[in-house]
CSV table of C-alpha atoms in Angstrom, one decimal:
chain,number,residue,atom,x,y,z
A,1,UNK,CA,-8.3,-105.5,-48.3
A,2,UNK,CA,-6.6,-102.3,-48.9
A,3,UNK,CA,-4.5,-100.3,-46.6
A,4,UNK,CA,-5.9,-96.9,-46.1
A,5,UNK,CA,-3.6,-93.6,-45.8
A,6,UNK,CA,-4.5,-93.5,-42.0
A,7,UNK,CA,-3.6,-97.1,-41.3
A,8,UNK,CA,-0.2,-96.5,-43.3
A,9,UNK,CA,0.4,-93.6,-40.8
A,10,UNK,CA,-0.8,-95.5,-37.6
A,11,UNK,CA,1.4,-98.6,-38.8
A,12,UNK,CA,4.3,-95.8,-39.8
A,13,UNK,CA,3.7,-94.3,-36.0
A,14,UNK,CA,3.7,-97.7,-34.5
A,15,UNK,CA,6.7,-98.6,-36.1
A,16,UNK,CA,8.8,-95.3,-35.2
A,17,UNK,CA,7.4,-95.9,-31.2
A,18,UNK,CA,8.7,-99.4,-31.4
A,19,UNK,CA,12.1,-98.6,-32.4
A,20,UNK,CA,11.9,-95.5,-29.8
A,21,UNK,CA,11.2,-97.1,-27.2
A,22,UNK,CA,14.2,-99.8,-26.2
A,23,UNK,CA,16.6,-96.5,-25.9
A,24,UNK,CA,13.9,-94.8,-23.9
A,25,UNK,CA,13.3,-97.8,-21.7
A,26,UNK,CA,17.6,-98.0,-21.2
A,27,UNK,CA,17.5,-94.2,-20.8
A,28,UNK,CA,16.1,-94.3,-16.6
A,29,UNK,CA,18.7,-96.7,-16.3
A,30,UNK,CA,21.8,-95.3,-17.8
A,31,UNK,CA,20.8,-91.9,-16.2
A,32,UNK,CA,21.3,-93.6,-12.6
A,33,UNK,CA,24.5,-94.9,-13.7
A,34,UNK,CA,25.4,-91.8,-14.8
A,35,UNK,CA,24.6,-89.9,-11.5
A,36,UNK,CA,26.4,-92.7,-9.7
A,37,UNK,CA,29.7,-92.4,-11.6
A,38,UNK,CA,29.6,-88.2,-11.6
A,39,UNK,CA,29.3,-88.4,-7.8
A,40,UNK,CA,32.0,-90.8,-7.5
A,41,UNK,CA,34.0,-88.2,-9.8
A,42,UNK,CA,32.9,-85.1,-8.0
A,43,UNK,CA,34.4,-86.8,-4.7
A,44,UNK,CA,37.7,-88.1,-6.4
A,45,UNK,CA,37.9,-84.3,-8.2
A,46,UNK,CA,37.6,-82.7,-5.0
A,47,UNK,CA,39.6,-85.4,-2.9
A,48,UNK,CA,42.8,-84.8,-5.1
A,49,UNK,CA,44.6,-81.9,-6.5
A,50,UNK,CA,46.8,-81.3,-9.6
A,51,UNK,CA,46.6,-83.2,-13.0
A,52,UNK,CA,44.9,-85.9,-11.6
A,53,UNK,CA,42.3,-83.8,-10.0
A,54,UNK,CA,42.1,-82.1,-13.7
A,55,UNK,CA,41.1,-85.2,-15.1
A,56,UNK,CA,38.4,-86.3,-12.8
A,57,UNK,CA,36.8,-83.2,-13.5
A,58,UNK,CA,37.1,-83.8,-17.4
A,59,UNK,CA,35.5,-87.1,-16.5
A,60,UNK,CA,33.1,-85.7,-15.1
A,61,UNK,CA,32.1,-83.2,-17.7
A,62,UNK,CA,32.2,-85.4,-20.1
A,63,UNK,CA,29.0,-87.4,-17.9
A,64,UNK,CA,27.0,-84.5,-17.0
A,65,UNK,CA,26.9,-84.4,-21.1
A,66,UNK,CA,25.6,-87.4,-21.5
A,67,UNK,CA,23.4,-86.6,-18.5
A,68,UNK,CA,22.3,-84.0,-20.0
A,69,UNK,CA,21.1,-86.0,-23.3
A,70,UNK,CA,19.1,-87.9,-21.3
A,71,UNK,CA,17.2,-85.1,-19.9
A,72,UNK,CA,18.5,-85.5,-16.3
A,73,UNK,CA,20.9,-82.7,-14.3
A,74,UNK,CA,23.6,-84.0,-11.6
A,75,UNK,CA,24.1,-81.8,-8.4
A,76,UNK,CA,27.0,-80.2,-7.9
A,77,UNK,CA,29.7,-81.7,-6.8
A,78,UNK,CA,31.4,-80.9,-3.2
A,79,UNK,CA,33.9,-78.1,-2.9
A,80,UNK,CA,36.4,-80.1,-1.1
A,81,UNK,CA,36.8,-83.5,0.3
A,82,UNK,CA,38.9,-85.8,2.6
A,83,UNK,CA,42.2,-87.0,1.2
A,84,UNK,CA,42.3,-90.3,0.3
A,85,UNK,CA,44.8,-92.8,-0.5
A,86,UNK,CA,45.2,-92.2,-4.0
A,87,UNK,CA,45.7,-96.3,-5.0
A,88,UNK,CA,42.6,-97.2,-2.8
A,89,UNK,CA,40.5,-94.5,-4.3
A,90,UNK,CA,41.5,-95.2,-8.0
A,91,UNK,CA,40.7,-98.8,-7.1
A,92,UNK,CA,37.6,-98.2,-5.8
A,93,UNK,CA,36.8,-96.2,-9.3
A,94,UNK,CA,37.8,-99.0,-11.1
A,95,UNK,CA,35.4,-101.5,-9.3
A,96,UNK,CA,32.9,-98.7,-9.9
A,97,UNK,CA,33.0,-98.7,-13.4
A,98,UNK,CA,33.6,-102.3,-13.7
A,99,UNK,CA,30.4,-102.4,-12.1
A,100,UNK,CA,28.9,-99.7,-14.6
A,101,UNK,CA,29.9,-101.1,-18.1
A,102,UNK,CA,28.2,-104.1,-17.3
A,103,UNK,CA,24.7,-102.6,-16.6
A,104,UNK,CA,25.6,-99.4,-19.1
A,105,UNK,CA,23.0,-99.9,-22.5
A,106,UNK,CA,23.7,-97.5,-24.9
A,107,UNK,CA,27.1,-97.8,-26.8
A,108,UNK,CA,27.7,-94.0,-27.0
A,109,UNK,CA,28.1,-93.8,-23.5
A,110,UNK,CA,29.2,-97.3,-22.1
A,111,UNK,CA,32.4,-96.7,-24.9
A,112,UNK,CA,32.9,-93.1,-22.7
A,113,UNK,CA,32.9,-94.8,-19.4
A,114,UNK,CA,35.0,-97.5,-21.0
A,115,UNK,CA,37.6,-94.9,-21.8
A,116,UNK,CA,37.4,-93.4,-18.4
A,117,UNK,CA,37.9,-96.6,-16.8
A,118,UNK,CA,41.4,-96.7,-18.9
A,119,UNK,CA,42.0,-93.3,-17.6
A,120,UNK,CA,41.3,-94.9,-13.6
A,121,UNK,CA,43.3,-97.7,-14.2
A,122,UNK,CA,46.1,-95.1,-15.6
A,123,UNK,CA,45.9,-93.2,-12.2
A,124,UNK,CA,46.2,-96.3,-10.5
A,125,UNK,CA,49.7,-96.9,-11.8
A,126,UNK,CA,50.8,-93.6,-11.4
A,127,UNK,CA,50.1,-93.5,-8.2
A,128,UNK,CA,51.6,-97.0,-7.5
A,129,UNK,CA,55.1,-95.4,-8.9
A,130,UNK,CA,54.6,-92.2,-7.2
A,131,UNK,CA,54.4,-95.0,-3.8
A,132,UNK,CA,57.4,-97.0,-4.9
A,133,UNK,CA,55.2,-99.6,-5.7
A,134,UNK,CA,54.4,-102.5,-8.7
A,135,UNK,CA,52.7,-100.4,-10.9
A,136,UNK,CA,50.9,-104.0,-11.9
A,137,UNK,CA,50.2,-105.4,-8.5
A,138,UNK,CA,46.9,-107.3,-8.3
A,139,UNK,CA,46.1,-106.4,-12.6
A,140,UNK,CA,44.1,-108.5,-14.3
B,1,UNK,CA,2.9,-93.5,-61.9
B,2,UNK,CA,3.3,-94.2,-58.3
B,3,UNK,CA,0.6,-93.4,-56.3
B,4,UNK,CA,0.3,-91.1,-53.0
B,5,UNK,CA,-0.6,-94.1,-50.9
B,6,UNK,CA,1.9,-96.9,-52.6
B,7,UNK,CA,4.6,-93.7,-51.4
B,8,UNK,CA,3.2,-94.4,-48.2
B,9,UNK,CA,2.9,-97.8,-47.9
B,10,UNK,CA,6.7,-97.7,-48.9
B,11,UNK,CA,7.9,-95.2,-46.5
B,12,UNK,CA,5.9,-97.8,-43.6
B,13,UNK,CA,7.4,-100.7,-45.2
B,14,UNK,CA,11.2,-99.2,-45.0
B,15,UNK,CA,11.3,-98.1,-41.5
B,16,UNK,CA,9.6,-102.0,-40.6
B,17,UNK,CA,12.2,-103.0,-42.6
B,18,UNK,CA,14.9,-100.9,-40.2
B,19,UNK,CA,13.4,-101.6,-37.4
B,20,UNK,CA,14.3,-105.0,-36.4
B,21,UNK,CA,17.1,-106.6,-39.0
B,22,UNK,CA,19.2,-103.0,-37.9
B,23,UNK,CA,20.7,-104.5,-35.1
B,24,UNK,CA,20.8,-108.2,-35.8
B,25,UNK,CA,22.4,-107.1,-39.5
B,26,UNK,CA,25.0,-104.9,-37.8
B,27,UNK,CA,26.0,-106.8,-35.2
B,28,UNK,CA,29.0,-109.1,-35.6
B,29,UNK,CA,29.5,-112.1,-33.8
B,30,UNK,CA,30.9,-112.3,-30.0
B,31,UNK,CA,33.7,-114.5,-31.9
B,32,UNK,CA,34.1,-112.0,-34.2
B,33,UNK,CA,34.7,-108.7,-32.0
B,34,UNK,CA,37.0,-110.8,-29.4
B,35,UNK,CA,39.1,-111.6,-32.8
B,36,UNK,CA,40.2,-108.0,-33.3
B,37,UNK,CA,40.9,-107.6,-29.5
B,38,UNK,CA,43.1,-110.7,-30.0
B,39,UNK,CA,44.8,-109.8,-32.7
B,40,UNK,CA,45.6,-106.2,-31.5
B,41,UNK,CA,47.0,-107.9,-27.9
B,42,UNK,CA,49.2,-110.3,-30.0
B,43,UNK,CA,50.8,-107.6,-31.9
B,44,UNK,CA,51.5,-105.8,-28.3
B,45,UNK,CA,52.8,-108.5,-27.1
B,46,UNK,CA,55.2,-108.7,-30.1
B,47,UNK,CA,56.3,-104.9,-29.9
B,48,UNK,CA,56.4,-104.5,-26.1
B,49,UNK,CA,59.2,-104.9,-23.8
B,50,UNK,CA,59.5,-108.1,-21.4
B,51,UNK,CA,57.1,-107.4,-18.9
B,52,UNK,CA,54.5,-106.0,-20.8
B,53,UNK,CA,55.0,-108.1,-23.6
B,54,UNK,CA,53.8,-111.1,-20.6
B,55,UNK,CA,50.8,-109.0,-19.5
B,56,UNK,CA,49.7,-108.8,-23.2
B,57,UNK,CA,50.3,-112.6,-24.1
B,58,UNK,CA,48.4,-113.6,-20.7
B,59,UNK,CA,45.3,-111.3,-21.9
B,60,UNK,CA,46.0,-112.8,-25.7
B,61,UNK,CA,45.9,-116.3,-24.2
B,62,UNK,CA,42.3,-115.6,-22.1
B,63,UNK,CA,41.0,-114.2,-25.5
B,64,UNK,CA,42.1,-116.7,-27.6
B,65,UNK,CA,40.4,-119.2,-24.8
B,66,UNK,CA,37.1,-116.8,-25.1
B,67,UNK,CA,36.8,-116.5,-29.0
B,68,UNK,CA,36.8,-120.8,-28.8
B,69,UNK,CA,34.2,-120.9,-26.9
B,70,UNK,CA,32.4,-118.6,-28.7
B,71,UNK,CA,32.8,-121.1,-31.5
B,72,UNK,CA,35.2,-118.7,-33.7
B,73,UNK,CA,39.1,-120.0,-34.4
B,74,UNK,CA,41.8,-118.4,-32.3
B,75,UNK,CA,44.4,-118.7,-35.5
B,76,UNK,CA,42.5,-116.2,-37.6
B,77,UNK,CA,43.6,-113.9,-35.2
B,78,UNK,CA,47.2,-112.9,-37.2
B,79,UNK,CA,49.9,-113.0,-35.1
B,80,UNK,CA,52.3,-110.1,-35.3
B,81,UNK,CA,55.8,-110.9,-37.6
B,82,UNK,CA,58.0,-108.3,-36.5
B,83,UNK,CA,58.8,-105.9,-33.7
B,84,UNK,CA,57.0,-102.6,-34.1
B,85,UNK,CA,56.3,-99.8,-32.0
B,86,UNK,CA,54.8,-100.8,-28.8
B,87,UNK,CA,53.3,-97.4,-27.6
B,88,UNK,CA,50.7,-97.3,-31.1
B,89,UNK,CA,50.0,-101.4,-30.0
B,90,UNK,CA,49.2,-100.5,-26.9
B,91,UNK,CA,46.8,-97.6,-27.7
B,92,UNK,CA,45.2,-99.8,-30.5
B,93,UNK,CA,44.9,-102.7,-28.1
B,94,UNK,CA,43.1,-100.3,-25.8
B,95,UNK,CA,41.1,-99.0,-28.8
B,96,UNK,CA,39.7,-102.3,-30.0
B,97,UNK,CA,38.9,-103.1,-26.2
B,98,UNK,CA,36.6,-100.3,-25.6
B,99,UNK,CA,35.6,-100.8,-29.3
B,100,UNK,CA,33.9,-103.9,-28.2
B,101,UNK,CA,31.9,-103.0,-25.3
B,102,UNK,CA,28.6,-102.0,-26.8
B,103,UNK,CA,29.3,-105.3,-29.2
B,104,UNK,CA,29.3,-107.8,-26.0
B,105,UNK,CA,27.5,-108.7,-23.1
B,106,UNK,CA,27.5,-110.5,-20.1
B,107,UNK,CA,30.8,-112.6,-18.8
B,108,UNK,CA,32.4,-111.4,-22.3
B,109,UNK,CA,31.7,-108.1,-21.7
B,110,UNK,CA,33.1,-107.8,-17.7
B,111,UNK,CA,36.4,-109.6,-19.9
B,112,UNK,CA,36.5,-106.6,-21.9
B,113,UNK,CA,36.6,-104.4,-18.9
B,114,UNK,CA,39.2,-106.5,-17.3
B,115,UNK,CA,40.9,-106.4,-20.8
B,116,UNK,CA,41.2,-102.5,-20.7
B,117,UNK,CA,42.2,-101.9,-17.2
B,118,UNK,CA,45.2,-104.4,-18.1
B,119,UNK,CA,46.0,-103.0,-21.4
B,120,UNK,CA,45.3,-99.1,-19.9
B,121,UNK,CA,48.1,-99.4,-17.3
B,122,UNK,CA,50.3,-101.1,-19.8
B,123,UNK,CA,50.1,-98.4,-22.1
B,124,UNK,CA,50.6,-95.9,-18.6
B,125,UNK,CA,54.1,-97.4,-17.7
B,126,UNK,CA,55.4,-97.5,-21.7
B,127,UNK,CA,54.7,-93.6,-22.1
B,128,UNK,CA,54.8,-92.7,-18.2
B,129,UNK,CA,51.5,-90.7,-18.5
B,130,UNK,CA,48.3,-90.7,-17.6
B,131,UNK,CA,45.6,-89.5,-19.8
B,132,UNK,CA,41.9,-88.2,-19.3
B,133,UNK,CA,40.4,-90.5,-22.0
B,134,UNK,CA,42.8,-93.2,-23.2
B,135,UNK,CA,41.1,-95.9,-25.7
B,136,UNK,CA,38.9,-93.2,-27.5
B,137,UNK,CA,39.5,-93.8,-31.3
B,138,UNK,CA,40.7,-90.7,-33.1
């Protein structure tokens, strides 16, 4: 039997879906985690001031990006938020992304919240020293 | 000569032929991956002073533990000869960390996460900076 021009183009369509579709399945999914983590940014940007502050908003950016590749918008974040206590907020980032690179699917992104996380856990220990504390307590 | 359809038929047969092998081909072993981690934590912990020297054994010693069970040999990991800069260790360590998310999964993958919130802070106290992305490759 002999393959016909249409069934090499169906079989050539087929094909291309196939492969399409695992990243388009993991996109709804990464997109959540994305909206998750800016929000938890926003908040930290807004909750801080100075370099740190700075940062959170670079981290930010750097998600509504990848956001934006997946065809999804965040909201804005808020303007200004409660102070927190910066070692219990940074923490709490940590956890969240902990959390995040274990769900995250597609490598571009899970090796940017990867490097984000470094940049939490760097916060963390600054803070600690700006609090006179072990800038290692409780590390893995 | 080649004909229209044979193109065709090609074309289909190359993009099957990507299709699946792609990511099985590319993809080294867990044993593999947790290697270069190792290797890059041994030489921080070779360059680095005292205490972070500790930190980066400890994490050396729970990848060496990982890339046994994962059936690889913890020795192929080189261990570093001589003292060397420890700021460019740490930064590589932190490098080959995040390097390896996207190659693991699962328990090995949350250990790469706990891997670069250790080495992150270690490289934090040995240059007394924070960064906004730390452990991207340049």
């Amino acid at each position: 039997m002999t393959a016909t021009r249409r069934d090499v183009v169906a079989l050539a369509a087929a094909v291309f879906v196939a492969r399409s579709s695992p990243a388009a399945a993991a996109a709804p999914d990464d997109a959540e985690l994305l909206l998750r983590l800016i929000a938890r940014e926003d908040e930290a940007a807004a909750a801080q001031d100075g370099v740190v502050a700075s940062e959170e908003r670079d981290h930010a950016a750097a998600l509504r990006t990848l956001l934006d590749a997946l065809g999804r918008q965040a909201p804005r974040g808020p303007a200004s938020a409660p102070s927190q206590d910066l070692v219990a907020l940074e923490t709490s980032l940590i956890e969240e992304y902990r959390a995040a690179v274990l769900e995250l699917r597609d490598p571009s992104i899970l090796k940017t919240a990867g490097t984000i996380l470094a940049s939490h856990s760097q916060h963390r220990v600054k803070a600690r020293i700006e609090a006179g504390l072990d800038p290692f307590a409780s590390d893995p | 000569m080649v004909s229209r359809r044979a193109l065709l038929a090609g074309g289909a047969v190359a993009l099957l032929a990507g299709c699946g092998d792609e990511d099985e081909a590319a993809a080294p072993r867990p044993a593999d991956v947790l290697l270069r981690s190792l290797a890059a934590e041994r030489r921080l912990a070779a360059a680095a002073p005292r205490k972070v020297a500790r930190r980066a054994r400890e994490r050396a010693q729970r990848l060496a533990a990982a890339v046994s069970e994962q059936g690889g040999r913890p020795h192929d990991a080189p261990a570093a000869a001589a003292r060397g800069d420890a700021v460019p260790a740490a930064r590589a360590a932190l490098v080959a960390h995040v390097d390896s998310l996207p190659q693991l999964s699962g328990d090995l993958r949350a250990l790469a996460g706990e891997l670069i919130v250790g080495a992150a802070a270690d490289l934090a106290v040995l240059t007394g900076e924070a960064e906004s992305f730390p452990g991207t490759p340049s």
